[in-house]
Amino acid sequence: MPAKYQLARNAARNARAAVPIGPGLQDLVALAGRWDANVEFLPMDPDLSGFIIKEEDTDPRIYINAAEPLHRQRFTLAHEIGHLVERQSVAGDQDYSFTDYRSNAGYDLHEFFADEFAGELLMPAEPFIQSLQRGGKVGASVEFNVSIPAVQKRIERLIKNPPES
């Protein structure tokens, strides 16, 4: 069986092939809709980035903190879609919820999958590496409309588990 990071990256590549992801939020909302998820942007507590709720026999609901910058909302939405994909497509669950705070407390394999999915979805490995070579971390941040910390985390993950050729 493939490693968790490979499952997440493959799922992200498949999702990206189905719905090309542009620099805003609309493509991510459309992608969430492929899993029948409803997405809402609401002001939330500053420590809360977003969450997903899926109860049996209901459509998933994703909530994103509208008070955060666009690049943060993009990563959070991609991350929540990662939870959706992991629970429905990989695990087959129909009843789950995840709440994502700005801190890394409670980081587990579900969070790892969602982060890995979001990283590959928003910053596909090969174009991301090329962008880093051209413009460094700031250039990649601008090109992919993600935060510098998201770029740094993606670099760390690709160093630990390089993309497959």
Short mmCIF file of C-alpha atoms in Angstrom, two decimals, residues 97-159:
data_model
loop_
_atom_site.label_atom_id
_atom_site.label_comp_id
_atom_site.label_asym_id
_atom_site.label_seq_id
_atom_site.Cartn_x
_atom_site.Cartn_y
_atom_site.Cartn_z
CA SER A 97 -15.58 16.50 11.69
CA PHE A 98 -12.26 18.32 11.90
CA THR A 99 -11.51 21.74 13.36
CA ASP A 100 -8.30 23.45 12.30
CA TYR A 101 -6.72 25.98 14.60
CA ARG A 102 -3.75 28.15 13.73
CA SER A 103 -1.58 26.22 16.21
CA ASN A 104 -0.16 22.79 15.41
CA ALA A 105 -1.57 21.17 18.57
CA GLY A 106 -3.19 17.82 17.87
CA TYR A 107 -1.31 17.18 14.61
CA ASP A 108 -2.03 13.59 13.54
CA LEU A 109 -2.20 11.48 10.38
CA HIS A 110 -5.51 13.09 9.36
CA GLU A 111 -3.91 16.54 9.57
CA PHE A 112 -0.81 15.26 7.78
CA PHE A 113 -2.92 13.93 4.89
CA ALA A 114 -4.90 17.17 4.64
CA ASP A 115 -1.70 19.27 4.64
CA GLU A 116 -0.01 17.05 2.08
CA PHE A 117 -3.12 17.15 -0.12
CA ALA A 118 -3.36 20.95 0.14
CA GLY A 119 0.35 21.38 -0.61
CA GLU A 120 0.19 19.27 -3.77
CA LEU A 121 -3.12 20.78 -4.85
CA LEU A 122 -2.02 24.41 -4.52
CA MET A 123 1.72 23.98 -5.19
CA PRO A 124 2.20 21.03 -7.57
CA ALA A 125 5.73 19.69 -7.08
CA GLU A 126 7.39 20.31 -10.44
CA PRO A 127 6.04 23.83 -11.11
CA PHE A 128 6.66 24.67 -7.45
CA ILE A 129 10.31 23.62 -7.61
CA GLN A 130 10.77 25.61 -10.84
CA SER A 131 9.16 28.65 -9.21
CA LEU A 132 11.50 28.37 -6.22
CA GLN A 133 14.49 28.26 -8.54
CA ARG A 134 13.28 31.38 -10.38
CA GLY A 135 12.06 33.55 -7.53
CA GLY A 136 12.79 31.92 -4.18
CA LYS A 137 10.22 31.59 -1.41
CA VAL A 138 8.69 35.01 -1.99
CA GLY A 139 8.32 34.36 -5.72
CA ALA A 140 6.67 30.99 -5.08
CA SER A 141 4.37 32.58 -2.50
CA VAL A 142 3.21 35.16 -5.03
CA GLU A 143 2.97 32.74 -7.97
CA PHE A 144 0.87 30.18 -6.08
CA ASN A 145 -0.99 32.70 -3.89
CA VAL A 146 -0.03 31.00 -0.63
CA SER A 147 1.74 32.24 2.49
CA ILE A 148 5.49 32.09 3.06
CA PRO A 149 4.94 29.54 5.89
CA ALA A 150 2.96 27.35 3.44
CA VAL A 151 5.87 27.58 0.98
CA GLN A 152 8.34 26.68 3.73
CA LYS A 153 6.25 23.69 4.84
CA ARG A 154 5.97 22.49 1.24
CA ILE A 155 9.75 22.71 0.85
CA GLU A 156 10.24 20.67 4.03
CA ARG A 157 7.77 18.00 2.87
CA LEU A 158 9.37 17.73 -0.58
CA ILE A 159 12.84 17.42 0.96
#
